[in-house]
mmCIF file of C-alpha atoms in Angstrom:
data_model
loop_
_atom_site.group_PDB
_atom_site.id
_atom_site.type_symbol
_atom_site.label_atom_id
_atom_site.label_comp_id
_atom_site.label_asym_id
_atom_site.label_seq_id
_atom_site.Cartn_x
_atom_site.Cartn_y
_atom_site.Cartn_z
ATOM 1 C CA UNK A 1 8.484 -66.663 12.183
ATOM 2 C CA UNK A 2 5.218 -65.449 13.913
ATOM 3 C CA UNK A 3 5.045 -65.115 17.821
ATOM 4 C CA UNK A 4 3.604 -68.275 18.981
ATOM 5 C CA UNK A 5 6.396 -69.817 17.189
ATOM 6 C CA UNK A 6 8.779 -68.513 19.736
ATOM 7 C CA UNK A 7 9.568 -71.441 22.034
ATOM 8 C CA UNK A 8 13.027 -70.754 23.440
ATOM 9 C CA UNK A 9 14.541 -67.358 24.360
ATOM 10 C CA UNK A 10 17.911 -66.699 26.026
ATOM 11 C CA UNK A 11 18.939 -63.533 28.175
ATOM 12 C CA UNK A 12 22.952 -62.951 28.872
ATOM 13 C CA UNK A 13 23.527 -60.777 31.672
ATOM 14 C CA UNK A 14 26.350 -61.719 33.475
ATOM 15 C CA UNK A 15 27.634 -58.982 35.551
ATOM 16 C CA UNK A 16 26.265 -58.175 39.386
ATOM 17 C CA UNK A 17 23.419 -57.960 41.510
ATOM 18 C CA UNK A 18 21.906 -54.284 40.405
ATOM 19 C CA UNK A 19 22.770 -55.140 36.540
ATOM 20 C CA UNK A 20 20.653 -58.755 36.782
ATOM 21 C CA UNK A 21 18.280 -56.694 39.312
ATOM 22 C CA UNK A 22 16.883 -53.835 36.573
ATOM 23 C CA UNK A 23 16.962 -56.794 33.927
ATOM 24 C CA UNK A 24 14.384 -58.651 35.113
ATOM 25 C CA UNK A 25 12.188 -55.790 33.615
ATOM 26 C CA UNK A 26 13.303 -56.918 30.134
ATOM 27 C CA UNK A 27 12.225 -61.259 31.252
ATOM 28 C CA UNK A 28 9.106 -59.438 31.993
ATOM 29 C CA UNK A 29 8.547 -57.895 28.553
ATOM 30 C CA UNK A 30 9.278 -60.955 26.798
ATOM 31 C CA UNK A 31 7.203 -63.128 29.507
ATOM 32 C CA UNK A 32 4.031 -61.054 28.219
ATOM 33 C CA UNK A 33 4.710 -60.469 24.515
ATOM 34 C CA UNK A 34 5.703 -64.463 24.857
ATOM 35 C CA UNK A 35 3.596 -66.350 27.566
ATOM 36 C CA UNK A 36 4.300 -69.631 26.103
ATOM 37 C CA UNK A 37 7.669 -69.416 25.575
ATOM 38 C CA UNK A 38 10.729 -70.565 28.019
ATOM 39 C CA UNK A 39 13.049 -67.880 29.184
ATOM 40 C CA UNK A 40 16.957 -69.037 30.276
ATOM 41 C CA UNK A 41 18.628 -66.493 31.719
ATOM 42 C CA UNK A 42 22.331 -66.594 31.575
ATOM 43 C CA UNK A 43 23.662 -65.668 35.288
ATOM 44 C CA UNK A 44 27.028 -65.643 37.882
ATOM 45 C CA UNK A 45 26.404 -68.439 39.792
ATOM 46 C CA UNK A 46 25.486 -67.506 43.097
ATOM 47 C CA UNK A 47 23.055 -64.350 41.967
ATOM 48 C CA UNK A 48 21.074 -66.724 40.130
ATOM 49 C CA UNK A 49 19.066 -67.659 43.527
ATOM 50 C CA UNK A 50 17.582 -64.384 43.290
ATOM 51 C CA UNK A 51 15.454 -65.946 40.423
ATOM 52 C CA UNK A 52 14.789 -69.207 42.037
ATOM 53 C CA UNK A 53 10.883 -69.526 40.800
ATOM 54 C CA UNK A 54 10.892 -66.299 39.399
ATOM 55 C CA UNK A 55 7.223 -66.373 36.790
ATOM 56 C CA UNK A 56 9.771 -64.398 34.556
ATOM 57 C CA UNK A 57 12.834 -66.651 34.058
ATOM 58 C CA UNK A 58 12.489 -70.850 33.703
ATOM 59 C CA UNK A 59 15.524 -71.318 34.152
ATOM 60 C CA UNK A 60 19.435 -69.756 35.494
ATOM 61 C CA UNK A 61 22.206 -70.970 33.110
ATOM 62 C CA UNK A 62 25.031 -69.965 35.640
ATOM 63 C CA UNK A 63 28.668 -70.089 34.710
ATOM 64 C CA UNK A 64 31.449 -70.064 37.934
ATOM 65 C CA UNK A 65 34.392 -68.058 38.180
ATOM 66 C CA UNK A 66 35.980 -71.022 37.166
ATOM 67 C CA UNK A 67 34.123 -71.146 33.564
ATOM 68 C CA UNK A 68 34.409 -67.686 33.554
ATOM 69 C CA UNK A 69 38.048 -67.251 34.114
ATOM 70 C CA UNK A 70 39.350 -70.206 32.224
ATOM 71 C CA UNK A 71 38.461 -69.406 27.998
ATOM 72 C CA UNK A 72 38.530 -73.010 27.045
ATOM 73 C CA UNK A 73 35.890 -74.122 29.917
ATOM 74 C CA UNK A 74 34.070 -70.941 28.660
ATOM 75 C CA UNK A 75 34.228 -71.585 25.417
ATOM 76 C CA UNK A 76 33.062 -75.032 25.784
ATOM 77 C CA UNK A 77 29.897 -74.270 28.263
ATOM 78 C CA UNK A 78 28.775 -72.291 25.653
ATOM 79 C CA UNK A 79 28.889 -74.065 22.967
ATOM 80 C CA UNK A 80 27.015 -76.689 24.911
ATOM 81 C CA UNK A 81 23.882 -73.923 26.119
ATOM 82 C CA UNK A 82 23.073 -73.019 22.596
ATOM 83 C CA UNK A 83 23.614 -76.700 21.005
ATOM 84 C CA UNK A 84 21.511 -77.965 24.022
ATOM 85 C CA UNK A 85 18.705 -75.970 23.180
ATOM 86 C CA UNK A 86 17.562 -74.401 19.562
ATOM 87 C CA UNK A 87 16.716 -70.982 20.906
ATOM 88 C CA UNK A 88 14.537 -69.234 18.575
ATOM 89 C CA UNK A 89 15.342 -65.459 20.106
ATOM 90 C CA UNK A 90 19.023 -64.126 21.827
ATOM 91 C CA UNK A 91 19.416 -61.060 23.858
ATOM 92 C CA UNK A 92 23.098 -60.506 24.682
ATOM 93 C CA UNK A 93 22.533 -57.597 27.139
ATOM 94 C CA UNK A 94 26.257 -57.218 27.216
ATOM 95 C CA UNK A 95 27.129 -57.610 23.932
ATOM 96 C CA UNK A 96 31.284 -58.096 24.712
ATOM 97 C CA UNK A 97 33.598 -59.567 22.352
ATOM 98 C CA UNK A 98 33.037 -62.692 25.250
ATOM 99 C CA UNK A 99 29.269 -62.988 25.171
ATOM 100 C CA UNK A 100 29.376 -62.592 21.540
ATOM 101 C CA UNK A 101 30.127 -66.587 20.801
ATOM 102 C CA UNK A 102 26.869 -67.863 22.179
ATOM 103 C CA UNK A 103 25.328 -65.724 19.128
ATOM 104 C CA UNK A 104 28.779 -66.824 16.715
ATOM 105 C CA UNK A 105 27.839 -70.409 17.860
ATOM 106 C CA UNK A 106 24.031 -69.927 17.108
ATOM 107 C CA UNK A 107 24.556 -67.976 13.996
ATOM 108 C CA UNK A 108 22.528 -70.737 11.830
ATOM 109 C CA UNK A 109 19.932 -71.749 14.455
ATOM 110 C CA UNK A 110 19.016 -68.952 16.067
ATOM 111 C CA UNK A 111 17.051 -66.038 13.408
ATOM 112 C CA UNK A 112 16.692 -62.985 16.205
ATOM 113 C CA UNK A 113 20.422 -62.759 17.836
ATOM 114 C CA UNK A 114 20.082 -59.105 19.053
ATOM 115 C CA UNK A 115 22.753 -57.119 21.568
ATOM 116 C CA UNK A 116 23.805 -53.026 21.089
ATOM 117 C CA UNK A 117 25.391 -51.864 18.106
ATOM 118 C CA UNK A 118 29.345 -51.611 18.972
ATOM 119 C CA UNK A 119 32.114 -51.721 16.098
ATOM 120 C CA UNK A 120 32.340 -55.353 16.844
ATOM 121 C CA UNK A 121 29.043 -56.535 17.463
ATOM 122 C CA UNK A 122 28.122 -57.185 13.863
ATOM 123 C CA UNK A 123 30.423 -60.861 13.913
ATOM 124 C CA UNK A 124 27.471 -62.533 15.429
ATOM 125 C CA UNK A 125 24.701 -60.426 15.961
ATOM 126 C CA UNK A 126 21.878 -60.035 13.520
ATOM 127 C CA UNK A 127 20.053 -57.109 15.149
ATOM 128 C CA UNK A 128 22.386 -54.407 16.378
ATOM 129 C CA UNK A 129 20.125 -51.738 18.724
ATOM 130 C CA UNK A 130 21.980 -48.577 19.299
ATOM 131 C CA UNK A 131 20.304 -48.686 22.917
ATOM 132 C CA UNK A 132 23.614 -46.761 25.088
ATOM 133 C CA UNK A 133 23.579 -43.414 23.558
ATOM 134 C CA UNK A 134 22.932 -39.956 24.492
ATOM 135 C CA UNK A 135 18.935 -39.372 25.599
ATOM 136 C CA UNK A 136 17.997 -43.329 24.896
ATOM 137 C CA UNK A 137 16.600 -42.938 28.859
ATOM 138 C CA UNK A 138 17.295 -44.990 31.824
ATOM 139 C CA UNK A 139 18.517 -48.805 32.236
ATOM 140 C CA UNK A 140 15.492 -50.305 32.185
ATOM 141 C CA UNK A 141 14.132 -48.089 28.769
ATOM 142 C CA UNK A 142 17.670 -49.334 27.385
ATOM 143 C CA UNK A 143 17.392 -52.426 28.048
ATOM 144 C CA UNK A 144 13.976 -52.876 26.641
ATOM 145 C CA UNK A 145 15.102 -51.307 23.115
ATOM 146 C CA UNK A 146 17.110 -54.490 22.692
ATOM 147 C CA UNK A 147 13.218 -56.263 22.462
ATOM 148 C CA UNK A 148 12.940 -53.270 19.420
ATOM 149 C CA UNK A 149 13.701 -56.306 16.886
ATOM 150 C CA UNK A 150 10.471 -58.492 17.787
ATOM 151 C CA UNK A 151 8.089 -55.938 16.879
ATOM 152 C CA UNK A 152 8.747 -57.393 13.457
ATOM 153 C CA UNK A 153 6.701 -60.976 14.864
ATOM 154 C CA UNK A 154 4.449 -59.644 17.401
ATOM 155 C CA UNK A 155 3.065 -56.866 19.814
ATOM 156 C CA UNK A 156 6.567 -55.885 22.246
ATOM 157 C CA UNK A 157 4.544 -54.991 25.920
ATOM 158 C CA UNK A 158 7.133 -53.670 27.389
ATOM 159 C CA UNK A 159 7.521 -53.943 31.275
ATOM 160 C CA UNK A 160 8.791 -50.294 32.907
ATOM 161 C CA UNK A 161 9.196 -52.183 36.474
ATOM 162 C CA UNK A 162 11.215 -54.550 37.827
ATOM 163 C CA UNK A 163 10.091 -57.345 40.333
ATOM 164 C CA UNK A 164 11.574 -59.781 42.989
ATOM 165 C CA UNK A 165 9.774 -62.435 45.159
ATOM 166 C CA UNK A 166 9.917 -63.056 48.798
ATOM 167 C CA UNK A 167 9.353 -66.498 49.967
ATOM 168 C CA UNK A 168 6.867 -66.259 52.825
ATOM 169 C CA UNK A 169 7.959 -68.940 54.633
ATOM 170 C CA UNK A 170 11.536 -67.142 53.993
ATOM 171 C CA UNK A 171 10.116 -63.412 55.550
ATOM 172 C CA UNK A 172 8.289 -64.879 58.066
ATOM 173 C CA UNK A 173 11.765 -66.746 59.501
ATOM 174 C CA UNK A 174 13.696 -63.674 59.102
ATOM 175 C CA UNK A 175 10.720 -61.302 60.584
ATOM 176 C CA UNK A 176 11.187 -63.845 63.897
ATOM 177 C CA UNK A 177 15.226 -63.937 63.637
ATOM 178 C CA UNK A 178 14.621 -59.944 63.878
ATOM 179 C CA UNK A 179 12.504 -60.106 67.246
ATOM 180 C CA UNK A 180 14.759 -62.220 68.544
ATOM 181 C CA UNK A 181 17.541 -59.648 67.740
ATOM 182 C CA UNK A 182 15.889 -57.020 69.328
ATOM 183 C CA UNK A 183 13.711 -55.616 66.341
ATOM 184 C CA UNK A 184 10.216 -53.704 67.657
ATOM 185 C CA UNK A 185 8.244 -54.400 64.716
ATOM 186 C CA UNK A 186 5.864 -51.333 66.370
ATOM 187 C CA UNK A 187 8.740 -49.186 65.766
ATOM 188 C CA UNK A 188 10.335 -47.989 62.322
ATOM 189 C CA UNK A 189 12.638 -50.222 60.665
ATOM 190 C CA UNK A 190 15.493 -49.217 58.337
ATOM 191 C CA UNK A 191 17.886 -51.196 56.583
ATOM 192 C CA UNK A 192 21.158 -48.991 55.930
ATOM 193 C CA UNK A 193 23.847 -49.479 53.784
ATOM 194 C CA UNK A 194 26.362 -46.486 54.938
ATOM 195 C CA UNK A 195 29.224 -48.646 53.606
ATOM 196 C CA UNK A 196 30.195 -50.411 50.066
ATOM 197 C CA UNK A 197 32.323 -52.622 48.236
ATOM 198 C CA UNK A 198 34.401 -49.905 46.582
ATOM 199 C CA UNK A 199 35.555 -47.536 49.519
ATOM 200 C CA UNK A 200 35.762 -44.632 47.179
ATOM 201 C CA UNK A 201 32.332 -44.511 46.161
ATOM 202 C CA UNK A 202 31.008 -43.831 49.453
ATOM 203 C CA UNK A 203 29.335 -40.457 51.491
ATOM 204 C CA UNK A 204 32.123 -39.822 53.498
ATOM 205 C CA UNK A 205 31.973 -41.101 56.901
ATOM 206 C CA UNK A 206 31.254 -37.768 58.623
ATOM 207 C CA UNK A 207 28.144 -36.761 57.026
ATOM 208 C CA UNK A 208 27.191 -40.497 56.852
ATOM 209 C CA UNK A 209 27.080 -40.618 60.119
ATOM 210 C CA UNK A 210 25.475 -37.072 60.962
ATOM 211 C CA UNK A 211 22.690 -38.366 58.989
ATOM 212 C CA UNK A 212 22.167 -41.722 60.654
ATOM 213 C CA UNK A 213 21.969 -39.651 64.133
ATOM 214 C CA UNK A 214 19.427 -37.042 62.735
ATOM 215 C CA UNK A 215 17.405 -40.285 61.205
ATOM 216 C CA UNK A 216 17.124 -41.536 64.377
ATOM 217 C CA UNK A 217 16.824 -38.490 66.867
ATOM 218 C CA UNK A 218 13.865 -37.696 64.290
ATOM 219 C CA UNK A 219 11.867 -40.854 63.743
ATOM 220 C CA UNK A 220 13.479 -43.166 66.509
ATOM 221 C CA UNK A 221 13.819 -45.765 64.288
ATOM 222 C CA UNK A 222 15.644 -49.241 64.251
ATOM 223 C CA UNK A 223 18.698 -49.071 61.759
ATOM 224 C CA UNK A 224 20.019 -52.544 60.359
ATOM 225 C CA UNK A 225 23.296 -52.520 58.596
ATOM 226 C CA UNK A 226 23.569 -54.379 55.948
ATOM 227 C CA UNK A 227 27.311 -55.242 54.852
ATOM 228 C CA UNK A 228 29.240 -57.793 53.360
ATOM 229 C CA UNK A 229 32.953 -59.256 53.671
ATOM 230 C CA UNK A 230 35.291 -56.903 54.596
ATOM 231 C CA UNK A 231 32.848 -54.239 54.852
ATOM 232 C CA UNK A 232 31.873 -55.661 58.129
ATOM 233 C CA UNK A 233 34.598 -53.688 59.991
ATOM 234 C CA UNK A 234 33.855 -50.841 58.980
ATOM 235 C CA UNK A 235 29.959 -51.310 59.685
ATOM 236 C CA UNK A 236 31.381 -52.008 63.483
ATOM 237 C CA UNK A 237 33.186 -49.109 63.466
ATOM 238 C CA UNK A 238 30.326 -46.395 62.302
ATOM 239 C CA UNK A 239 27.888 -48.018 64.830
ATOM 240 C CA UNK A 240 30.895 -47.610 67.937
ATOM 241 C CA UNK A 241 31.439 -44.230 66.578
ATOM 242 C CA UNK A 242 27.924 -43.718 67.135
ATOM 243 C CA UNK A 243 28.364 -44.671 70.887
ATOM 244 C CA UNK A 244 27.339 -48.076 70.083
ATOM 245 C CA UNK A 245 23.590 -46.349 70.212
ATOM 246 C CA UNK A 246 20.766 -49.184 70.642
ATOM 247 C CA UNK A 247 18.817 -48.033 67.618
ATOM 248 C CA UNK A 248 21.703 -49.274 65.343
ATOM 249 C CA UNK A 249 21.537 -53.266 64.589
ATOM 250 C CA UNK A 250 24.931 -55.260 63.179
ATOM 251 C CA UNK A 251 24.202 -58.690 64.238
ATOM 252 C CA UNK A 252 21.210 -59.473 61.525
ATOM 253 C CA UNK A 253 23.167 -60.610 58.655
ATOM 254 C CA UNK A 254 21.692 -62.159 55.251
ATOM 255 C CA UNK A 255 24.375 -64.301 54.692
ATOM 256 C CA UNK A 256 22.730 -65.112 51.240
ATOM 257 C CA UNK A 257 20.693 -63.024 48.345
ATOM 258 C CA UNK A 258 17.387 -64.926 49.414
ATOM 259 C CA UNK A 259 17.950 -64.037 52.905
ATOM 260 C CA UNK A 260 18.962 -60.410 51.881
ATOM 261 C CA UNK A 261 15.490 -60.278 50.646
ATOM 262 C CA UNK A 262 13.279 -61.624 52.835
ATOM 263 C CA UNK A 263 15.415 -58.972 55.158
ATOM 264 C CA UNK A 264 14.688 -56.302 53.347
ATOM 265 C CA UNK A 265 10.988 -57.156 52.855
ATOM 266 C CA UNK A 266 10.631 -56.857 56.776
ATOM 267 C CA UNK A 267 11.857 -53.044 56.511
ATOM 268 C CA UNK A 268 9.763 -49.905 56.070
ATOM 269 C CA UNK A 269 12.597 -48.379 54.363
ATOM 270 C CA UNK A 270 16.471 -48.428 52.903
ATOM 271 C CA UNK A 271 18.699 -45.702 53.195
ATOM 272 C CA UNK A 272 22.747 -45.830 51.978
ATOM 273 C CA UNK A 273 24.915 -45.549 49.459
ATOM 274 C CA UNK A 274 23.558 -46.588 45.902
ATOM 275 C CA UNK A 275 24.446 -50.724 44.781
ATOM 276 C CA UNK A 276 22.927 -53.926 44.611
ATOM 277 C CA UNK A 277 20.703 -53.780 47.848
ATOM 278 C CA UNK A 278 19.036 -50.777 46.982
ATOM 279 C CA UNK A 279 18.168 -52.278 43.381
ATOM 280 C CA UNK A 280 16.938 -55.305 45.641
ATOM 281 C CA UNK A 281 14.434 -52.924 47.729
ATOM 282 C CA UNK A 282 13.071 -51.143 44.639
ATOM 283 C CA UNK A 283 12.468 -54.586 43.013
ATOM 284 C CA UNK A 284 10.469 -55.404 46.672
ATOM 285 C CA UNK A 285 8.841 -51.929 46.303
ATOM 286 C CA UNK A 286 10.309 -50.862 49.753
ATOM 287 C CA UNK A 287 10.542 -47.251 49.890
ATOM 288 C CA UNK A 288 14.093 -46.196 49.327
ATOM 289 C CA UNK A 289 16.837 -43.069 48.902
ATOM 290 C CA UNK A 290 20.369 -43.579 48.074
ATOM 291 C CA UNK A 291 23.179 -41.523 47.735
ATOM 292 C CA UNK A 292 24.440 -41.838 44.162
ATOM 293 C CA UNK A 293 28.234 -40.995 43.711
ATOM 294 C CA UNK A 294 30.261 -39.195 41.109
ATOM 295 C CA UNK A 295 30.215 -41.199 37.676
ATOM 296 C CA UNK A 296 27.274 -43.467 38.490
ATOM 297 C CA UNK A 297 24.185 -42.065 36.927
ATOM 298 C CA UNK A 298 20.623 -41.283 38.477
ATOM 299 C CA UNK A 299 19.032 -40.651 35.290
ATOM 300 C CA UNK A 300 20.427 -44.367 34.354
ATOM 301 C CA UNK A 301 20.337 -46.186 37.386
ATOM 302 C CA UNK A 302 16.871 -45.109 39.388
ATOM 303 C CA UNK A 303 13.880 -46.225 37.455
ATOM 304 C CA UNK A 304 10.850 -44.348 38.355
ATOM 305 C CA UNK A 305 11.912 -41.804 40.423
ATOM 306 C CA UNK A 306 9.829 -39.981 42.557
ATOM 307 C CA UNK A 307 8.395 -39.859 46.520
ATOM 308 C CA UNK A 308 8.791 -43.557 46.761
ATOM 309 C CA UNK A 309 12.314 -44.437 45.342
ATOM 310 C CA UNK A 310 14.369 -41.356 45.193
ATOM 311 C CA UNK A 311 18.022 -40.092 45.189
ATOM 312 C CA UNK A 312 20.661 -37.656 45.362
ATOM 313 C CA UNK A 313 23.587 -37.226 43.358
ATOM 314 C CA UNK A 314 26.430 -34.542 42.024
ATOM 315 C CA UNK A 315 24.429 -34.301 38.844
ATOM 316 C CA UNK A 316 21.728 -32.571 40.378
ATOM 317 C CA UNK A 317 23.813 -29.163 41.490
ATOM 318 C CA UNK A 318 25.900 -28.946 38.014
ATOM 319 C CA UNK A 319 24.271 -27.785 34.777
ATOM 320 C CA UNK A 320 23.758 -30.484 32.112
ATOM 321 C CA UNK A 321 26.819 -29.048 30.322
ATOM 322 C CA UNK A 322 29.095 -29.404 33.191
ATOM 323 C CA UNK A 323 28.292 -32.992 34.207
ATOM 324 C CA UNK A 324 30.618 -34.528 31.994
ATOM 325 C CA UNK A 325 33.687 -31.679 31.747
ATOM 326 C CA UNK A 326 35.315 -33.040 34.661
ATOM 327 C CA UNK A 327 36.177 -29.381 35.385
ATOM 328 C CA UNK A 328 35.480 -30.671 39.105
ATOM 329 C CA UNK A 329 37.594 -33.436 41.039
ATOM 330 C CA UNK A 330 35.736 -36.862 41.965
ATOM 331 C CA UNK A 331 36.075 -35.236 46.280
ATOM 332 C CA UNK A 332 34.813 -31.649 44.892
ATOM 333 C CA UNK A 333 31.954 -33.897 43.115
ATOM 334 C CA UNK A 334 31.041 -35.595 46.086
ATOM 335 C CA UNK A 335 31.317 -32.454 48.550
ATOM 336 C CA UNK A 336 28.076 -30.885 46.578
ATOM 337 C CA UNK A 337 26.119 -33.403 48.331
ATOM 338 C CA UNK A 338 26.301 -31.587 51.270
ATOM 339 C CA UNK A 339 24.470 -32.497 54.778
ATOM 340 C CA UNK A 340 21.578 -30.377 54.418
ATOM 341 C CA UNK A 341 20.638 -30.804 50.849
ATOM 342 C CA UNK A 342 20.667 -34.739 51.148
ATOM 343 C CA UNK A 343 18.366 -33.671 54.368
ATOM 344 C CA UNK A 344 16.126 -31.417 52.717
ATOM 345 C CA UNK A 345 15.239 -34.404 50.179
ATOM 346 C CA UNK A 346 15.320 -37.308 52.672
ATOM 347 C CA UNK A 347 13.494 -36.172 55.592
ATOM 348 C CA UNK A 348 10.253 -35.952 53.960
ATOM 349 C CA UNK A 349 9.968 -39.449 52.635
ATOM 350 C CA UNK A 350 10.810 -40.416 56.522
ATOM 351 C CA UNK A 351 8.329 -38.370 57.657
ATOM 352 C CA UNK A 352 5.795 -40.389 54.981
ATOM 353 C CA UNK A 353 7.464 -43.877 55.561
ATOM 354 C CA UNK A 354 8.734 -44.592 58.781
ATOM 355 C CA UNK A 355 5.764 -43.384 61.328
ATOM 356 C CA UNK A 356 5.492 -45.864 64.173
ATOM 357 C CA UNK A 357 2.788 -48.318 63.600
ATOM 358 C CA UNK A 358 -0.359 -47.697 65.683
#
């Protein structure tokens, strides 16, 4: 099979925002090692309008928590993606004894069914790519190993960014909704996530909050919270702690992933605990620093780091040798990312990013 035979590719990602987020670097490889080729991409329903006319992906596949929770609706949804179309390549980025039956169920239609080598993977996989262990780089260098198999019928470019798209009309709406909230677009705007959905994996509310006050005292700027569900409370509560201080902004919600976006695209700059809306901001090439906790990896997780999109984590106060001992407790983890260190590192990309507009 020779490239411009390659007519029909499917992606599986499945998962959350930041997973589908960092794999859009992968559509983008195969979008320029296969113009002419269609890309589905295999998506939750609901993230999949982050990819509404994205040049990389032709079209979302998306499966409900219904499908996904029932086997037999599962089963049968899949069975009818890869008899619906005779993809010619399948990359099963999660590669779980679940996503395995769309490559089971293509096994004598589809020659390049590739995921990463696990003890099971071989029941339906044809190329296994050992792309999770020890030194094989960050997500995005992972992910693209998994194109490793296509060398053998053409040229892989691989793509070492990751992109989302605004919809003007979409930014310019929410760049309004933000005036009329109170935003002074002469002014520094941040968006903030001091919150998350798993409690746990959060700065701790004290320093959290030191740092939003020094952000502000320092640069003045306007601080948008972004939350989501139950979160919300907790958002209220930081901001009243912070004697309910004008510079900090909880009534501009993004009640939807487009909206998030076109949100975030009107910011100078995010700040907050690491998840899916920093991947977002990174993907919009907003300048960003995020607080990485215990178990989730920099080195993984944050792509080109450096002055524009940088982080902090335990990791980087424990010798390579110690990072996975667990000689430490997850708090004693989280306590060497102490006030001043996360200052030292964040204050000047502020100073670079968020200067009032002349």
């Amino acid at each position: 099979m020779k490239n411009k035979q390659i007519k029909h590719i499917l992606v599986i990602r499945f998962r959350r925002v930041g997973d589908s987020v960092l794999s859009m670097a992968l559509c983008h490889t195969l979008r320029q090692t296969f113009p002419d080729a269609e890309i589905d991409f295999v998506i939750n329903e609901g993230i999949h309008e982050l990819y509404t006319n994205h040049p990389d992906v032709d079209r979302c596949i998306t499966f409900n928590n219904d499908e996904n929770g029932h086997f037999g609706r599962y089963i049968k949804k899949v069975w009818k993606t890869v008899h619906g179309t005779r993809y010619d390549v399948i990359i099963d980025m999660r590669t779980t004894l679940k996503t395995l039956w769309f490559s089971i169920f293509s096994r004598f239609r589809t020659p390049f069914r590739i995921g990463s080598k696990k003890w099971y993977s071989w029941i339906g996989l044809s190329h296994r790519v050992d792309n999770h262990a020890a030194g094989t780089g960050n997500r995005i260098e992972q992910n693209n190993m998994l194109t490793d198999p296509l060398s053998q019928i053409a040229e892989v470019k691989k793509a070492d960014t990751f992109r989302l798209y605004v919809d003007e009309n979409l930014r310019d709406e929410y760049h309004h909704k933000m005036e009329e909230a109170g935003i002074d677009f002469s002014k520094p705007v941040i968006m903030a996530t001091p919150t998350a959905r798993l409690e746990y994996k959060v700065l701790p509310a004290p320093t959290m909050k030191s740092l939003l006050r020094k952000i502000i005292d320092t640069t003045g700027a306007q601080i948008i919270f972004n939350f989501s569900g139950k979160e919300k409370e907790a958002a209220e509560r930081y901001r009243h702690e912070l004697n309910d201080d004008p510079h900090i902004f909880t009534n501009i919600e993004a009640p939807s992933l487009p909206e998030l976006c076109a949100l975030i695209a009107n910011c100078q700059f995010f700040f907050g605990n690491e998840g899916g809306p920093r991947h977002i901001a990174q993907a919009l090439d907003i300048p960003s620093f995020a607080i990485f906790p215990p178990g989730v990896s920099k080195g993984r997780w944050l792509p080109s780091e450096g002055e524009r999109f940088g982080g902090i984590s335990p990791d980087d106060f424990m010798e390579p040798s110690e990072q996975d001992n667990r000689k430490l407790t997850y708090q004693q983890r989280m306590d060497l990312m102490t006030e001043g260190e996360i200052w030292k590192m964040l204050e000047p990309r502020l100073s670079t990013y968020c200067k009032p507009k002349e």
